[in-house]
Coordinates of C-alpha atoms in Angstrom, one line a residue:
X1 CA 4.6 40.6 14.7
X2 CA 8.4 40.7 13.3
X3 CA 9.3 41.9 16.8
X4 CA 7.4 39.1 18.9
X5 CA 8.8 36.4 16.2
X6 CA 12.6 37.7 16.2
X7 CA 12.2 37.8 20.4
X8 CA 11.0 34.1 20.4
X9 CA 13.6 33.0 18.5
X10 CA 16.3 34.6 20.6
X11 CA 14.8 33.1 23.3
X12 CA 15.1 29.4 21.9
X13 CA 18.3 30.0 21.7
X14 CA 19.3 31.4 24.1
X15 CA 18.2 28.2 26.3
X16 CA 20.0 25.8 24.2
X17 CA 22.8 23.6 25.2
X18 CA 26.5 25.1 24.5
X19 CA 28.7 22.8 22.2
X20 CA 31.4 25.6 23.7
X21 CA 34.7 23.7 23.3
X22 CA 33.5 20.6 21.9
X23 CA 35.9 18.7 19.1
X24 CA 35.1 16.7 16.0
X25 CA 37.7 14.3 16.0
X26 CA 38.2 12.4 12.8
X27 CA 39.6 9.2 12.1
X28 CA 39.7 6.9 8.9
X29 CA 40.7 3.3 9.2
X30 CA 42.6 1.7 5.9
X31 CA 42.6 -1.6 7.5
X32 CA 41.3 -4.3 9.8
X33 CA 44.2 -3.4 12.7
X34 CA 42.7 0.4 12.3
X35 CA 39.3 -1.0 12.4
X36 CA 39.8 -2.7 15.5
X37 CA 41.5 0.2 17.5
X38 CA 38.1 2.3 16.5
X39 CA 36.6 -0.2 18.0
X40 CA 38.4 -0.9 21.2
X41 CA 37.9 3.9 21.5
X42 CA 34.1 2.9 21.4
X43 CA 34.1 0.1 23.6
X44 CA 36.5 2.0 25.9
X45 CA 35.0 5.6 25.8
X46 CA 31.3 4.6 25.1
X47 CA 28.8 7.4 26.6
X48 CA 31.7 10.4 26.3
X49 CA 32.0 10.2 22.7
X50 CA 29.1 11.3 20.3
X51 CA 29.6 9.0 17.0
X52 CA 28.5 11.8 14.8
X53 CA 29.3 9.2 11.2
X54 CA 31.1 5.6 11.4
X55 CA 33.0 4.4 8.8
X56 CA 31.0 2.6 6.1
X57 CA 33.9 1.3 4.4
X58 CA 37.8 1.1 4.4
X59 CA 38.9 4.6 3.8
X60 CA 35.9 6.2 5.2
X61 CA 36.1 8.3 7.8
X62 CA 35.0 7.7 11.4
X63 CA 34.2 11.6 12.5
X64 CA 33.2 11.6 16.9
X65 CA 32.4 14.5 18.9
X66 CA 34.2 14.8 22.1
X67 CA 33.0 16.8 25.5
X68 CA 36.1 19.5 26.4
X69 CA 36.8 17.5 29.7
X70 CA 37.1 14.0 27.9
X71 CA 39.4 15.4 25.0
X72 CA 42.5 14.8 26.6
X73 CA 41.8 11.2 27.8
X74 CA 40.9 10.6 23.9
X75 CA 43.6 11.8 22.6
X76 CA 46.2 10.0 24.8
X77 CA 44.4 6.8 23.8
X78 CA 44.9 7.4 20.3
X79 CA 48.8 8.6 20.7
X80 CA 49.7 5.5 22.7
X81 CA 48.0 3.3 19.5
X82 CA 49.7 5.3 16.7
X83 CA 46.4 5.9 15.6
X84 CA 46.1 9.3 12.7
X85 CA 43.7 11.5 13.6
X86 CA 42.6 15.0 12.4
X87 CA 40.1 17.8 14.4
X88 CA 37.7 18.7 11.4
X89 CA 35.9 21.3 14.1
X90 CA 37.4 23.3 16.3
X91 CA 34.6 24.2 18.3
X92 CA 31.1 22.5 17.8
X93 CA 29.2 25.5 18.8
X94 CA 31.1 28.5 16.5
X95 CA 29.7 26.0 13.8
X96 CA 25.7 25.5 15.2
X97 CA 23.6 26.7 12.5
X98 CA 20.6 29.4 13.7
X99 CA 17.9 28.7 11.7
X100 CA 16.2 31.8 9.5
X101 CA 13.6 33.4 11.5
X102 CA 10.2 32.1 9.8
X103 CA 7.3 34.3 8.5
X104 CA 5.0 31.3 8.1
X105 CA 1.4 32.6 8.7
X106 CA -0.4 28.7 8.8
X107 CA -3.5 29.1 6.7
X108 CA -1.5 30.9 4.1
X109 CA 0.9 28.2 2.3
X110 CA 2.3 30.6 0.0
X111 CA 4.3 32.0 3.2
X112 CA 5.9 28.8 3.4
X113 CA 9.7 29.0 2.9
X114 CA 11.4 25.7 1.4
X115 CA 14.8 26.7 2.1
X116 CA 15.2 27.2 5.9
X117 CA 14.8 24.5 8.7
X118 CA 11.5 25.0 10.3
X119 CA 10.4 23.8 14.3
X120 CA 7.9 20.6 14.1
X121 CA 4.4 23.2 15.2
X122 CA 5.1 25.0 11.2
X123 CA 6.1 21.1 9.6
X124 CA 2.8 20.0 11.2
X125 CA 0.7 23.2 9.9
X126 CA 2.8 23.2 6.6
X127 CA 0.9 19.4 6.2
X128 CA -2.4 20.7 6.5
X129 CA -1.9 23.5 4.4
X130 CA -0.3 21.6 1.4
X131 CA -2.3 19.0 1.5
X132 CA -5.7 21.2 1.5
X133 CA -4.1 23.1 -1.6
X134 CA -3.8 19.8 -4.0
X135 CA -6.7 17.7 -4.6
X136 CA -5.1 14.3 -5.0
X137 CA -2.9 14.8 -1.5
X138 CA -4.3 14.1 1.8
X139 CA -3.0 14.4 5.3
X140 CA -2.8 11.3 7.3
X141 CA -1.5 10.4 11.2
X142 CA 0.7 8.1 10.7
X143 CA 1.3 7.7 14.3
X144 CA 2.0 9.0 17.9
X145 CA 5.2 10.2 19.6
X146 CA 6.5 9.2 23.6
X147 CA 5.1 12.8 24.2
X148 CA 1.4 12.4 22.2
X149 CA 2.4 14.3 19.6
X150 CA 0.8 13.3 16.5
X151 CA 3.0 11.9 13.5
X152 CA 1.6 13.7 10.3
X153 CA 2.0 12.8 6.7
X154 CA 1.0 13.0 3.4
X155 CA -1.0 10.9 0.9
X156 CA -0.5 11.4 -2.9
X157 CA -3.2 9.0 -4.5
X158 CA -4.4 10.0 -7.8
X159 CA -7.3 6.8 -8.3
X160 CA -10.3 5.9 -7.1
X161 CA -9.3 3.0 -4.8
X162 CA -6.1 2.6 -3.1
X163 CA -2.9 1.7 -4.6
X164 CA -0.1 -0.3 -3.1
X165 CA 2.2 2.1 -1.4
X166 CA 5.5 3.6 -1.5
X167 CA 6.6 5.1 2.0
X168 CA 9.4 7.6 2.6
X169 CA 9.8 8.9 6.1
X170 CA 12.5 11.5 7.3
X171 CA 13.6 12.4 10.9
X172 CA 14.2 9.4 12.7
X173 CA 17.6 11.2 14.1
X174 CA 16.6 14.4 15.6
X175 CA 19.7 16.5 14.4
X176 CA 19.1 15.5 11.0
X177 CA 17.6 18.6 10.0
X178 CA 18.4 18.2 6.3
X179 CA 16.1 15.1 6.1
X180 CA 12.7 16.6 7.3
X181 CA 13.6 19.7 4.9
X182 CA 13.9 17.1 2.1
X183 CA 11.1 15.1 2.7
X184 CA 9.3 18.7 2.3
X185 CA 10.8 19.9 -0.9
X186 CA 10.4 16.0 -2.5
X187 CA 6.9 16.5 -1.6
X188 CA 6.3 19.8 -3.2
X189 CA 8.3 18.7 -6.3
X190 CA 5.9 15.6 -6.5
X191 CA 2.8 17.9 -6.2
X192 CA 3.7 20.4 -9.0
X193 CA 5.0 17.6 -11.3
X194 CA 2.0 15.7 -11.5
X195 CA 0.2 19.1 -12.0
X196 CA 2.8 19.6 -14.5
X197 CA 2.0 16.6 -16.7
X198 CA 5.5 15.5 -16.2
X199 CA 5.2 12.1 -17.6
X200 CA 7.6 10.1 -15.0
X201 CA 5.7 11.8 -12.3
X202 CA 2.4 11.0 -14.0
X203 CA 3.2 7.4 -14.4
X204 CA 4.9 6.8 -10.6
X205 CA 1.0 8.0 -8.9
X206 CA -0.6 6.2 -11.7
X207 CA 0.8 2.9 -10.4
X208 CA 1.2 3.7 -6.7
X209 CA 0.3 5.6 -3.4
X210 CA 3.4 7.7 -2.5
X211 CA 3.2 8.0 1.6
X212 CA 5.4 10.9 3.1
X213 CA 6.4 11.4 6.6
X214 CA 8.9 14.1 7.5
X215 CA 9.1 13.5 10.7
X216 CA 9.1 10.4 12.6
X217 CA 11.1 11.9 16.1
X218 CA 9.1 14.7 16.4
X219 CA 9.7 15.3 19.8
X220 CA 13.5 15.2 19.7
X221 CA 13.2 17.2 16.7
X222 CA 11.6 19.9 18.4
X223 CA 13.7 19.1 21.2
X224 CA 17.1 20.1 19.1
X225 CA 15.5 23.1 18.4
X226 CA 14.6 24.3 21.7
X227 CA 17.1 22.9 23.9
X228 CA 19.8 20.9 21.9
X229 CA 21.2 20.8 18.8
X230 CA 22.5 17.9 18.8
X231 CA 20.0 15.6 20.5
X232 CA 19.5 11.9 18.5
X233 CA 17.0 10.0 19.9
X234 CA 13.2 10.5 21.4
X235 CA 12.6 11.8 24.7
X236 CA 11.6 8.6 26.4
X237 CA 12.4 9.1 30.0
X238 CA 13.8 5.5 30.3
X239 CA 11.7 4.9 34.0
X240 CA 13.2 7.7 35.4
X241 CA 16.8 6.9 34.3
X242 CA 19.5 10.2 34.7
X243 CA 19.2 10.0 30.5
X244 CA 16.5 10.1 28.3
X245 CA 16.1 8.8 25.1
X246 CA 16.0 5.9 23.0
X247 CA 17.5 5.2 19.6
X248 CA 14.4 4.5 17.5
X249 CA 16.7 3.8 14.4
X250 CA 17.3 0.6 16.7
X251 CA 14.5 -0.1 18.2
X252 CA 13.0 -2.3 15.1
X253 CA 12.3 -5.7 15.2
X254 CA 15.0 -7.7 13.1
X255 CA 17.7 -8.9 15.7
X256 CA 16.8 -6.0 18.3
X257 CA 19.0 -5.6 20.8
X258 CA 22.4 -6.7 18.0
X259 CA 25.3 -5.8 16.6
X260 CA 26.2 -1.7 16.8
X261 CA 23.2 -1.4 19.4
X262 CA 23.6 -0.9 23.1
X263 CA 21.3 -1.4 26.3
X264 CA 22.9 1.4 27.8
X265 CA 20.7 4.4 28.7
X266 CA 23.2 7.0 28.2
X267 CA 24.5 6.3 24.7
X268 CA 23.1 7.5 22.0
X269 CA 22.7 3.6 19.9
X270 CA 20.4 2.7 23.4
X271 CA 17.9 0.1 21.6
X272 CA 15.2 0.4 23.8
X273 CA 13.5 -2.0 26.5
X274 CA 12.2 -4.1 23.7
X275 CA 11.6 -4.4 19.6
X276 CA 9.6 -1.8 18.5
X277 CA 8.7 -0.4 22.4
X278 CA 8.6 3.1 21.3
X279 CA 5.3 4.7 20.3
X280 CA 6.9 6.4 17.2
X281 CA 8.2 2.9 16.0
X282 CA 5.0 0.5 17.0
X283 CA 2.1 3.0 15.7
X284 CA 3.6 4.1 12.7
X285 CA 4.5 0.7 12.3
X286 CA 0.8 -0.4 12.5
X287 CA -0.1 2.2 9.9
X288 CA 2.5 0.9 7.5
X289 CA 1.2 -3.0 8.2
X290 CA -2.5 -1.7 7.6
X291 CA -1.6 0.3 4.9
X292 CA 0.2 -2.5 2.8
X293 CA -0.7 -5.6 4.1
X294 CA -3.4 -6.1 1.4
X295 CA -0.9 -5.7 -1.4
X296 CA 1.5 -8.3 0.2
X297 CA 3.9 -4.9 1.0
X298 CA 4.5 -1.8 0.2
X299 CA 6.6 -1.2 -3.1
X300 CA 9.5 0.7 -1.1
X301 CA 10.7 2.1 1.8
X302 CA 13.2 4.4 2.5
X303 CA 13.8 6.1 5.5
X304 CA 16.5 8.9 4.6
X305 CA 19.2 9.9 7.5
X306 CA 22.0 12.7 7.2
X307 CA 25.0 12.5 6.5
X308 CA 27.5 10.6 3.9
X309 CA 26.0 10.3 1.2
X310 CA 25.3 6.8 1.2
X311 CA 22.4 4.7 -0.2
X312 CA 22.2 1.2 1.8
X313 CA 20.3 -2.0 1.3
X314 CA 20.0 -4.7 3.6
X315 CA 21.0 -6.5 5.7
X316 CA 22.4 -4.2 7.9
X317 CA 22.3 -6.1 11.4
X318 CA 25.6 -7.9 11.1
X319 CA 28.8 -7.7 9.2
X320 CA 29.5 -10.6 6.8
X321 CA 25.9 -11.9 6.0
X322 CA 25.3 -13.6 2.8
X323 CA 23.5 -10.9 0.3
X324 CA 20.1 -10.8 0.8
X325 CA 17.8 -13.0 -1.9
X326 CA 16.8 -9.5 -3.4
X327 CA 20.3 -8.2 -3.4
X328 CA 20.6 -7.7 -7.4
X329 CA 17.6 -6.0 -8.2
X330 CA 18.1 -3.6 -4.6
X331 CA 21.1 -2.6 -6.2
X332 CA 20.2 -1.9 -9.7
X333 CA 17.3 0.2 -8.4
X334 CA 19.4 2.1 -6.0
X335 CA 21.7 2.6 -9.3
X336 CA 18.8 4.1 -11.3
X337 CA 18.0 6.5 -8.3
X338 CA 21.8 7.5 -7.6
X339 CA 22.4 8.1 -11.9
X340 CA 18.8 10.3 -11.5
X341 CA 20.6 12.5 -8.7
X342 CA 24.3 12.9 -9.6
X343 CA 22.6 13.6 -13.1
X344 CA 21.3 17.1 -11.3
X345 CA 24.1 18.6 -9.7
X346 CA 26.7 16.3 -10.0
X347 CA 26.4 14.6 -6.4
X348 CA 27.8 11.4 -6.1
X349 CA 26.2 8.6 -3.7
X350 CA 28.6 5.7 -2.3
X351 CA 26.1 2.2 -3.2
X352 CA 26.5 -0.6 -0.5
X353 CA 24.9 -3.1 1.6
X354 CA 24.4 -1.6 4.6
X355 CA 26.8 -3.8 7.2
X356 CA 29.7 -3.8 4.6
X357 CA 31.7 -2.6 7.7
X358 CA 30.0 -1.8 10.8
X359 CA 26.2 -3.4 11.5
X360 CA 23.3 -1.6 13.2
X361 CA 20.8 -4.4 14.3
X362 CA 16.8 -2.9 14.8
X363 CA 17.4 -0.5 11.8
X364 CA 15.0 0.8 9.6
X365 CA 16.2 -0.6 6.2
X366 CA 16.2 -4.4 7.8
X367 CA 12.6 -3.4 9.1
X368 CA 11.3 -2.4 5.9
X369 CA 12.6 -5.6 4.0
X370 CA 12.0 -8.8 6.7
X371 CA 9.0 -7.5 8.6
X372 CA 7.2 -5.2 6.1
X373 CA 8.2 -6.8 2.8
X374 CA 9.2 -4.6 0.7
X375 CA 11.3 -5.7 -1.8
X376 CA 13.1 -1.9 -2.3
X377 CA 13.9 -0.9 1.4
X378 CA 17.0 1.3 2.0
X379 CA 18.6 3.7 4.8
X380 CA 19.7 6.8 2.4
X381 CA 22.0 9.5 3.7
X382 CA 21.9 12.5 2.7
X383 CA 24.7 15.2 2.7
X384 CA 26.9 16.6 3.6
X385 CA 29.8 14.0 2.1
X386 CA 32.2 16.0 4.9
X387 CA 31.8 16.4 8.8
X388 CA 33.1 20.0 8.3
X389 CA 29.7 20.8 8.4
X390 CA 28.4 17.7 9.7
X391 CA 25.1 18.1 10.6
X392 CA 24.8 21.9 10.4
X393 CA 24.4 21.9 6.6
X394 CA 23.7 25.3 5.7
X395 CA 20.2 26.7 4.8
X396 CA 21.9 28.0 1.0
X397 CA 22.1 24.1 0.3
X398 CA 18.9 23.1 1.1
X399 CA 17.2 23.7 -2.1
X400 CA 19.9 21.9 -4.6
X401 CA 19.8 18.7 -2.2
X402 CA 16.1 18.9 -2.4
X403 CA 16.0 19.0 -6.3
X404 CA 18.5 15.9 -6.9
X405 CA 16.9 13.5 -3.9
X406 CA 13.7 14.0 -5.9
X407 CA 15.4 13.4 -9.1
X408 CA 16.8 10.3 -7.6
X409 CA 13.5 9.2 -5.6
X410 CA 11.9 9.6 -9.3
X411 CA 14.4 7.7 -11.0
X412 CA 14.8 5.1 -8.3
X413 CA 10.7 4.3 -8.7
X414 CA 10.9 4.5 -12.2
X415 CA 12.9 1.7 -12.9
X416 CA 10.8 -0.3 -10.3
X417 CA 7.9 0.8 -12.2
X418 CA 9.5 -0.5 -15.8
X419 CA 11.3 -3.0 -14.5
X420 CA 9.9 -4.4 -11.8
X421 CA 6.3 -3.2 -11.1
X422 CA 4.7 -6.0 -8.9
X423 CA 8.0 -6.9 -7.4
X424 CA 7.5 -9.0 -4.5
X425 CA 9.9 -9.4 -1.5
X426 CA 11.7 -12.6 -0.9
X427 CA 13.8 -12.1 2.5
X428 CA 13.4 -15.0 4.1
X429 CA 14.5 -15.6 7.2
X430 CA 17.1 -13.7 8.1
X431 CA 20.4 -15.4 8.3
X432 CA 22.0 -15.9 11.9
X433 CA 24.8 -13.4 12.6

């Protein structure tokens, strides 16, 4: 068995796409002039760079992966504007984490290791398993993927009838490895503290219906473990079109098609034909309407990314909006969550609307306030803080980040529940950009 199981994995990898040569290139813009020459590199360069994190701020960095034949082109653009910039990697693939082998045995959850990155067949087993082993959690499809996979999740619903409901989903980006591995350990944590008596846990599934979904992209999550890392998007074949793929994290419904979206096949922000025109977006977007309708919205919604550590309210679609109606108590929740999590190991979360520098129209965090109403909707990014790692954050850390997003996720709805327990959602609608 540990010979067939170490010769699969070989061959995964072995078939994988080589990051040989490939540069991180990083740039931080102090200033609107700054700002503008990162945007004029976008516009200019487009489908040869790989935006791997985009500045949220003045002084934040701008960190973009460049292919070995376009690096010189780049670079030239960036000497003739005087524009600073660093290489933070090298060589993308001497830094492309191979994941642990797994000894999973589905059926047995006690083989089931929290602390490496595991393909989307184990996540999906892992769901049945866990969810069989705790009374009060159930496994529910939340949806479907381009490729008929089905999008499994987890219920944690302690009453007799149905409670208004909190939903976090993870893996949206396929890359972003660290936020399917979270959503895993947060539920696990949430499971043994209610088993625990821990009184905040207790009193959260007492009051609501947490909803988990690790995976949203499952088949470009699968798809960067089998054939490339560093695939984003779903494997949408785009009619046929020489790339696949479309940006589901833009493919929502307020102002699709906007600001920091493109309708270009080959770039990795392509929107999509049409709002919500992706299976993975429309049906699990169905099962959150169903779900929460009743209750005039869910609670919260938080769909958590990788990397910056960043935890982002709307509106997100365009730069220099008005604050959204709900701004003051979005922040003071997020507050309560980011105090709950630096409290654990000492990890510090940048708090921000979402567009306070660059906007990404059809995202998650707008969709979660305007079209499902939920007053508490954010886009969360996990770590790393640095694109040293970038998205290869290394198994050894999987476990801490796991303990303080829970801490945070508990102390986040913990101060909805005291404060704020039948908070209802007053977005409006959305200002013009």
């Amino acid at each position: 068995m540990r010979v067939l199981i170490f010769l699969s994995l070989a061959l995964a990898c072995s078939a994988l796409k080589s990051y040989e040569g490939y540069k991180v290139y990083r740039f931080a813009p102090g200033a609107e002039s700054d700002k503008l020459k990162l945007d004029q590199l976008i516009e200019t360069f487009s489908s040869a760079l790989d935006i791997w994190h985009e500045p949220k701020n003045y002084g934040d960095n701008a960190d973009i992966m460049v292919a070995p034949e376009n690096q010189k082109m780049v670079e030239s653009f960036l000497a003739r504007r005087n524009m600073d910039f660093s290489i933070v990697i090298d060589n993308v693939e001497t830094s492309l984490v191979k994941p642990s082998p797994s000894f999973y045995a589905p059926g047995s959850l006690i083989t089931f290791d929290y602390n490496i990155y595991h393909n989307i067949d184990e996540i999906e087993s892992w769901v049945s398993d866990f969810s069989a082993a705790h009374s009060f959690v159930d496994a529910v499809v939340m949806g479907n993927s381009i490729e008929g996979r089905e999008l499994v999740g987890l219920r944690f619903s302690t009453g007799i009838v149905a409670r208004r409901p909190v939903f976090f989903q993870g893996g949206i980006h396929a890359r972003e490895w660290i936020s399917p591995a979270t959503m895993i350990n947060i539920a696990r944590q949430l499971a043994e503290g209610y088993e625990a008596n821990n009184p905040d846990v207790v009193n959260i599934l007492s009051n609501y219906d947490v909803y988990i979904l690790p995976v949203l992209n499952a088949d470009g999550y699968e798809y960067s473990h089998t054939d490339d890392r560093m695939w984003r998007k779903n494997r949408n074949t785009n009619d046929g079109a020489v790339c696949k793929g479309v940006d589901l994290n833009r493919n929502y419904d307020v102002y699709h098609g906007g600001d920091g979206a493109t309708n270009v096949k080959c770039d990795s922000t392509y929107h999509g034909p049409s709002a919500l025109s992706e299976p993975e977006t429309s049906t699990t977007n169905d099962f959150y309407q169903a779900t929460s309708s009743s209750f005039g919205g869910p609670v919260a919604f938080i769909d958590f990314h990788s990397y910056g550590q960043y935890w982002m309210w709307p509106w997100g679609y365009s730069v220099g909006l008005p604050d959204s109606n709900d701004a003051a108590e979005q922040e003071a929740a997020a507050t309560a969550g980011a105090e709950a999590l630096r409290a654990v190991h000492r990890t510090r979360y940048t708090l921000q609307v979402s567009a306070a520098m660059y906007a990404a129209a059809g995202a998650t965090e707008d969709y979660g306030y305007s079209t499902l109403k939920a007053k508490y909707s954010y886009c969360v990014e996990l770590p790393p803080k640095s694109s040293t790692v970038g998205f290869e954050l290394p198994e050894s850390e999987i476990k801490g980040v796991g303990e303080e997003t829970f801490a945070g996720v508990v102390g986040f709805l913990q101060y909805i529940v005291n404060n704020d327990p039948n908070s209802v959602a007053n977005p409006g609608i959305p200002p013009k950009p």
